[in-house]
PDB file of C-alpha atoms and ligand atoms in Angstrom:
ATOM      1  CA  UNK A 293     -57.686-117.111 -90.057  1.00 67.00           C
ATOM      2  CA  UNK A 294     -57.461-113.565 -88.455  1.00 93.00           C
ATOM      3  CA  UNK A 295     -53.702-112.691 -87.747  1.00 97.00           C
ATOM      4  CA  UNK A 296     -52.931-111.646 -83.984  1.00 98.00           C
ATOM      5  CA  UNK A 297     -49.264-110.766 -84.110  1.00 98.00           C
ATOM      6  CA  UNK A 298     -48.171-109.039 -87.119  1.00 98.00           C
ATOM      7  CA  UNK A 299     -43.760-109.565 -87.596  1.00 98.00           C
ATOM      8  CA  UNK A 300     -42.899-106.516 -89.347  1.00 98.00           C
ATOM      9  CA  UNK A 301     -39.136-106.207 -90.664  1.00 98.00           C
ATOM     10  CA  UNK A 302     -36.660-103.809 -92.355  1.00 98.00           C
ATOM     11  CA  UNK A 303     -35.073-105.550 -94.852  1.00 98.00           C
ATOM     12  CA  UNK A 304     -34.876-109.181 -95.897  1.00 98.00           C
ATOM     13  CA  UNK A 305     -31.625-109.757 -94.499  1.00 98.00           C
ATOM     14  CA  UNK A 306     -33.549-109.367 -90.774  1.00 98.00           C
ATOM     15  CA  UNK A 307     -35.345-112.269 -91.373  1.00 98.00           C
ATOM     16  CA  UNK A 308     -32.874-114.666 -90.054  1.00 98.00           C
ATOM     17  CA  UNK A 309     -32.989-112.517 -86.685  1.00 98.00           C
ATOM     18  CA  UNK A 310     -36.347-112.067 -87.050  1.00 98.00           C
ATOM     19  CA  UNK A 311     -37.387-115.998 -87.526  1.00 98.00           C
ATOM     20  CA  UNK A 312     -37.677-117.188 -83.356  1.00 98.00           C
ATOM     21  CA  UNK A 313     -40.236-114.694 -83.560  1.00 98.00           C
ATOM     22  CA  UNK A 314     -42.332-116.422 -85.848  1.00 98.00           C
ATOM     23  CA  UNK A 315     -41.324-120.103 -84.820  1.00 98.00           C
ATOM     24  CA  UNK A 316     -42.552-119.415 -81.298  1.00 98.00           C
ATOM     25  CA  UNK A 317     -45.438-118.417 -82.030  1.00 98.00           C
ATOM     26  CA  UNK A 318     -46.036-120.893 -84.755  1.00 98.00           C
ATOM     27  CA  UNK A 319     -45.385-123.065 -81.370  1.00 98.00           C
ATOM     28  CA  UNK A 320     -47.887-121.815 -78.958  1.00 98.00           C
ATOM     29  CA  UNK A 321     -50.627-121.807 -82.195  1.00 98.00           C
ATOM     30  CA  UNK A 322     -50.634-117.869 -82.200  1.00 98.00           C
ATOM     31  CA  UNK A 323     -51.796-116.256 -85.871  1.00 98.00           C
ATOM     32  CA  UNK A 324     -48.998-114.390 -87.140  1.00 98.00           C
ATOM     33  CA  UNK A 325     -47.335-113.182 -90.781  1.00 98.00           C
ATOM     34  CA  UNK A 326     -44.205-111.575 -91.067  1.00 98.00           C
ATOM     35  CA  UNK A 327     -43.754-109.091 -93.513  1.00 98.00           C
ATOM     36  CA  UNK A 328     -40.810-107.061 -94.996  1.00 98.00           C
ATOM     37  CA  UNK A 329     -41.370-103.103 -94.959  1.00 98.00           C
ATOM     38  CA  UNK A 330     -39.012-100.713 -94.579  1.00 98.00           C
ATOM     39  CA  UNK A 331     -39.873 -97.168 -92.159  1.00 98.00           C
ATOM     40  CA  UNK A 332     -37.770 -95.259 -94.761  1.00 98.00           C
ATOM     41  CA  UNK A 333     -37.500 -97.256 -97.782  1.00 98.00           C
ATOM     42  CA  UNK A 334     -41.231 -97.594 -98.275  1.00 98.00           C
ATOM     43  CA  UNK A 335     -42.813 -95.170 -96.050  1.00 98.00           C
ATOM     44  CA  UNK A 336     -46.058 -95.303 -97.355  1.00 98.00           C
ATOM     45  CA  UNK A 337     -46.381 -98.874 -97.746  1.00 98.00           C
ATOM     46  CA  UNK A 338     -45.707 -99.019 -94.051  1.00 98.00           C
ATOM     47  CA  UNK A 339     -48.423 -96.944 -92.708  1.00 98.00           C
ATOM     48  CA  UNK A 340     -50.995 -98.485 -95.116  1.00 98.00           C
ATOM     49  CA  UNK A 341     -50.329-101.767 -93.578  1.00 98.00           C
ATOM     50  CA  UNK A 342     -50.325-100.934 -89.807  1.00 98.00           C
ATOM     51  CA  UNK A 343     -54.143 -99.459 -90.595  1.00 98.00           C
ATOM     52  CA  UNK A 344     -54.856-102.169 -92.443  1.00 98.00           C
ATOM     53  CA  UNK A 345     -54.083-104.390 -90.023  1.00 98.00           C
ATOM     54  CA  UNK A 346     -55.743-102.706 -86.951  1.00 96.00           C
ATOM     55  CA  UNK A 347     -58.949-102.688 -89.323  1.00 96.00           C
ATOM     56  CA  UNK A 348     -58.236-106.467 -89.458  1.00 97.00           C
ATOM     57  CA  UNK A 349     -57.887-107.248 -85.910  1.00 96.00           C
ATOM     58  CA  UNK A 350     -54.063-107.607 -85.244  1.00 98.00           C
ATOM     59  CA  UNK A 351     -53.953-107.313 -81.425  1.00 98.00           C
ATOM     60  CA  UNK A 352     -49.551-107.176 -81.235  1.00 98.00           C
ATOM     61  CA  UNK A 353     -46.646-105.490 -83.523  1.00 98.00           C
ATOM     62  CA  UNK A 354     -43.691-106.766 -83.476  1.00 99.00           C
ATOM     63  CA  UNK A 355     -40.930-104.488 -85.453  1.00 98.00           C
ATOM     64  CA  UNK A 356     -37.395-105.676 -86.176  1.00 98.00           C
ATOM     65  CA  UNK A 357     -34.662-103.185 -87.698  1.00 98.00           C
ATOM     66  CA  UNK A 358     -31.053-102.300 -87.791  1.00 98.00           C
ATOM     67  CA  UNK A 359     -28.903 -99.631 -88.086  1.00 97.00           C
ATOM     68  CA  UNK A 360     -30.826 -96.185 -87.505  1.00 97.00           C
ATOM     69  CA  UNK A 361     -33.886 -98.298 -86.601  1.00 98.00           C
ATOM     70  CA  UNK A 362     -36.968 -96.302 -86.887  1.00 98.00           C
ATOM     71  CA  UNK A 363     -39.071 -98.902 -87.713  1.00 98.00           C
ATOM     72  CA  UNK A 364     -40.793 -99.597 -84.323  1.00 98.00           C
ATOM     73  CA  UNK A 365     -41.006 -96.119 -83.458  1.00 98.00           C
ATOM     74  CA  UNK A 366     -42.777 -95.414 -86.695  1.00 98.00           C
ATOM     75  CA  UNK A 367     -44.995 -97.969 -86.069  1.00 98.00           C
ATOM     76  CA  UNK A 368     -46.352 -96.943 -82.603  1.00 98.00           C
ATOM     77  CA  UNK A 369     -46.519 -93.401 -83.751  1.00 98.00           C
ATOM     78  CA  UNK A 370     -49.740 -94.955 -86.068  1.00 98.00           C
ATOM     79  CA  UNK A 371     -51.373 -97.440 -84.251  1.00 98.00           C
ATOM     80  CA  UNK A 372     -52.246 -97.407 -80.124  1.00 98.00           C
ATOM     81  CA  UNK A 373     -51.360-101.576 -80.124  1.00 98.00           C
ATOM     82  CA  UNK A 374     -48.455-102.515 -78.286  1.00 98.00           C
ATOM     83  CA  UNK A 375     -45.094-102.341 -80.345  1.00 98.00           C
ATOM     84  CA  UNK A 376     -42.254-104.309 -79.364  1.00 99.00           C
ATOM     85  CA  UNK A 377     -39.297-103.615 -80.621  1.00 98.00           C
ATOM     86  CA  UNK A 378     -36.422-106.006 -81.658  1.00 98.00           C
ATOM     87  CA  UNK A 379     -32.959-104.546 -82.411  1.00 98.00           C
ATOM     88  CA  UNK A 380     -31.008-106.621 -84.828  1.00 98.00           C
ATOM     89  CA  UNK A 381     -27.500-106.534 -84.411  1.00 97.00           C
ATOM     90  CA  UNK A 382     -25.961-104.682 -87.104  1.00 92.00           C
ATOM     91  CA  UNK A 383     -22.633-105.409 -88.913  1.00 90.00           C
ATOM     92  CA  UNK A 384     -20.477-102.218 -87.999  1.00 92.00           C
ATOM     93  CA  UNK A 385     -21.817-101.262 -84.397  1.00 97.00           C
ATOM     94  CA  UNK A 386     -23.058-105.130 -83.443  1.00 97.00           C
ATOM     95  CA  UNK A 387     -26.542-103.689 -83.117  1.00 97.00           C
ATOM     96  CA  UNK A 388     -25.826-100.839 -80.549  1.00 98.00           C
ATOM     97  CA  UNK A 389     -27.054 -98.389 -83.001  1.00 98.00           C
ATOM     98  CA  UNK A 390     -30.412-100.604 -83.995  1.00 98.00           C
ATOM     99  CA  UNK A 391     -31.024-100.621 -79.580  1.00 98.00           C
ATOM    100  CA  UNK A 392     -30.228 -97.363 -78.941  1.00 98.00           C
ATOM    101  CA  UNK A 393     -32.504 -96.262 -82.212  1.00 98.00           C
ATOM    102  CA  UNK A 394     -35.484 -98.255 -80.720  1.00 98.00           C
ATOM    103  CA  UNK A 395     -34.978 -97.988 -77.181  1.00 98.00           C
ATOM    104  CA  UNK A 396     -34.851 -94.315 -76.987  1.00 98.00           C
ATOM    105  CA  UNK A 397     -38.412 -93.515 -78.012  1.00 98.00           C
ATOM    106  CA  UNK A 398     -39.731 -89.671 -76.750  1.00 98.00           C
ATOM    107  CA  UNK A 399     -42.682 -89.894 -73.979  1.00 98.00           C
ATOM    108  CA  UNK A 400     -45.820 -90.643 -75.522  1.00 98.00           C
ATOM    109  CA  UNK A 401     -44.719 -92.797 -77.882  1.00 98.00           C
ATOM    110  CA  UNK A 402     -43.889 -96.292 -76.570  1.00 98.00           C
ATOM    111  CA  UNK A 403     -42.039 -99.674 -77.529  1.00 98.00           C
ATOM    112  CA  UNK A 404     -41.052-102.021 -75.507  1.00 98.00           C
ATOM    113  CA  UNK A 405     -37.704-103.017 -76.939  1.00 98.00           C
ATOM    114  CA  UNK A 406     -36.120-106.409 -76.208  1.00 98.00           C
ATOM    115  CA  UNK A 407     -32.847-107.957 -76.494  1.00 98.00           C
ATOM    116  CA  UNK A 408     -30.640-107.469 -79.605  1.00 98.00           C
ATOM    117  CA  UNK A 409     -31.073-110.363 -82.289  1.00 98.00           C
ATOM    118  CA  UNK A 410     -32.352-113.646 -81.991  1.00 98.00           C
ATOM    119  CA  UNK A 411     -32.736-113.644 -78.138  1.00 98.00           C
ATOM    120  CA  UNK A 412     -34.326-110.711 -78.170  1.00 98.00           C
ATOM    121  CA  UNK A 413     -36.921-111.879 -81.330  1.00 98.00           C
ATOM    122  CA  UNK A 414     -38.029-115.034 -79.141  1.00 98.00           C
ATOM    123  CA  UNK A 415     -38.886-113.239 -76.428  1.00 98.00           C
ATOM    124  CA  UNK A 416     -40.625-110.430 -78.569  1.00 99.00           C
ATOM    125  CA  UNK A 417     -43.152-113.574 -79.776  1.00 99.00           C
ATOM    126  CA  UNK A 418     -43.204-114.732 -75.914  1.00 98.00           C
ATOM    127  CA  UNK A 419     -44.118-111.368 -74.888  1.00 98.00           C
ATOM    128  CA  UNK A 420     -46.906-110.912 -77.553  1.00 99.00           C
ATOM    129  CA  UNK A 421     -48.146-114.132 -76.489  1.00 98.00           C
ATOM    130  CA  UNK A 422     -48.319-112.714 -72.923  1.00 98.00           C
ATOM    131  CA  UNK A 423     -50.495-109.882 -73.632  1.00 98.00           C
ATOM    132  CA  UNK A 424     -52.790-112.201 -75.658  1.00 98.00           C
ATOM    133  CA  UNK A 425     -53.244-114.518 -72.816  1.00 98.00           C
ATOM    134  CA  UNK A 426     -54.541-111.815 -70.622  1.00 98.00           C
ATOM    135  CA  UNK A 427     -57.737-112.210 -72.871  1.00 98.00           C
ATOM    136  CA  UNK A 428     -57.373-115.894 -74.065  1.00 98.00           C
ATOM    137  CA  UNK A 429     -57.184-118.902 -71.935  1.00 98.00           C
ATOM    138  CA  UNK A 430     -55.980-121.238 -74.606  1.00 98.00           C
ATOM    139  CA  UNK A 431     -52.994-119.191 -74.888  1.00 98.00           C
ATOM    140  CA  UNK A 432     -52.407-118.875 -71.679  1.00 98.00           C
ATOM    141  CA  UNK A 433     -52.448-122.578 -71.028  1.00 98.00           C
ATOM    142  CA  UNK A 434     -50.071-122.872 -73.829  1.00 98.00           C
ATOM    143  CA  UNK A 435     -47.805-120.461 -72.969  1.00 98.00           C
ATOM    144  CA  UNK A 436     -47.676-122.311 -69.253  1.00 98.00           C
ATOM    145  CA  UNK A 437     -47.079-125.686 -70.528  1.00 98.00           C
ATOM    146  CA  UNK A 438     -44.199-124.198 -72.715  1.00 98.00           C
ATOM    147  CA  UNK A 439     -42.483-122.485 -69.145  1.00 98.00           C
ATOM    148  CA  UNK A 440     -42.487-125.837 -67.797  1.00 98.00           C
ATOM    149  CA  UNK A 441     -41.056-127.878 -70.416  1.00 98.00           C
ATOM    150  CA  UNK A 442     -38.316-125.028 -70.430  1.00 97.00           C
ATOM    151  CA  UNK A 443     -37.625-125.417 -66.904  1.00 97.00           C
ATOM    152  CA  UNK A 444     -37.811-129.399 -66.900  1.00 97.00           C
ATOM    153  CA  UNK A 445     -35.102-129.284 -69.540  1.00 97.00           C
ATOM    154  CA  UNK A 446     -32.658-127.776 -67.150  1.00 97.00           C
ATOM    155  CA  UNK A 447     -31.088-129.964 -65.862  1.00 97.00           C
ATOM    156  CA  UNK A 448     -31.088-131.118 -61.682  1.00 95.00           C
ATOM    157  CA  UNK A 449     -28.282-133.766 -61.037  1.00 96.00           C
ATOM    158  CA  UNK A 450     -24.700-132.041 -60.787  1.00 96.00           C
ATOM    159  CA  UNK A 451     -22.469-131.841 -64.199  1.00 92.00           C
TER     160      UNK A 451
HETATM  161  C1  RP5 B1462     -32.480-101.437 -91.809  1.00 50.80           C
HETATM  162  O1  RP5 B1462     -31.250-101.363 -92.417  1.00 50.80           O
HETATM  163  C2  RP5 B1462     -32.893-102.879 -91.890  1.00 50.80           C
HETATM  164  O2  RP5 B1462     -33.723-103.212 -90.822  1.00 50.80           O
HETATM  165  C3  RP5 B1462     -31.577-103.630 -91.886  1.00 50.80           C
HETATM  166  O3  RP5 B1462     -31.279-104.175 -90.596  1.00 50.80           O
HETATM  167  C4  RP5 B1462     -30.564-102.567 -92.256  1.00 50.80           C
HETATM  168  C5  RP5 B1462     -29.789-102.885 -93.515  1.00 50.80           C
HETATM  169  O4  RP5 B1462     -30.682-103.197 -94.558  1.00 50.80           O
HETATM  170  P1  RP5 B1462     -30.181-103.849 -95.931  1.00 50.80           P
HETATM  171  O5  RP5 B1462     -29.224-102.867 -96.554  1.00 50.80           O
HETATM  172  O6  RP5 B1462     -29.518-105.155 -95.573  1.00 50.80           O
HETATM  173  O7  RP5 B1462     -31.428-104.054 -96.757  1.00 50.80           O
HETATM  174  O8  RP5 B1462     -33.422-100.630 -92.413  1.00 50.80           O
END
């Protein structure tokens, strides 16, 4: 099984935040493994993985931090993939910090940042799944059949 979307998070204590990432891709059967490494805690570890998995064939990063969130940025500055970038919402500034850390990356050096927390880690995994289906069919059928059981959900009749 080669992974597509590698989940890449600060700490442990993202992983709650960082879990509709996984789950919807688990949903639309996309390859994915979400690790913990830290863009200052374990610098080195970092960069050996984001080769590693280029070598490997990972297509998508997806980078969740807090606080003075580097992580994404650190991760597009060693790898031309697309990074997205998923603030989570931090205790003192509810995540402002984390957004403004990853949203504010200098030209040349892209992520596409989402939504702070879990809203914003779903649609990280739906966007990944996006730029695979540009190239994969399957994915793209999957990724249409779950739009329409979304919108068949909402409701039509009056409250
Ligand atoms: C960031 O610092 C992590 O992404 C996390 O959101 C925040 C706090 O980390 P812990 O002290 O909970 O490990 O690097």
């Amino acid at each position: 099984m080669s992974i597509k979307v590698a989940i890449i998070m600060g700490s442990e204590s993202d992983a709650e935040e960082m879990k509709p990432a996984s789950d919807i891709l688990n949903e639309l059967d996309i390859e994915n493994e979400s690790r913990v490494i830290s863009a200052h805690r374990t610098p080195d570890r970092l960069r050996e993985y984001i080769l590693n998995s280029e070598k490997n064939g990972v297509k998508v990063f997806i980078g969740g931090a807090g606080m003075a969130a580097a992580l994404p940025g650190v991760i597009a500055a060693h790898t031309h993939l697309p990074v997205l970038g998923v603030p989570i919402e931090s205790k003192s500034l509810k995540g402002m910090d984390s957004l403004l850390s990853i949203v504010q990356m200098p030209p040349g050096i892209p992520v596409g940042t989402l939504a702070i927390g879990k809203a914003g880690s779903k649609n990280a995994g739906l966007l990944a799944a996006s730029m695979l289906a540009l190239e994969d069919k399957n994915i793209e059928k999957k990724l249409k059949e779950f739009r329409k059981k979304q919108s068949d959900k909402v409701r039509k009749d009056p409250l």
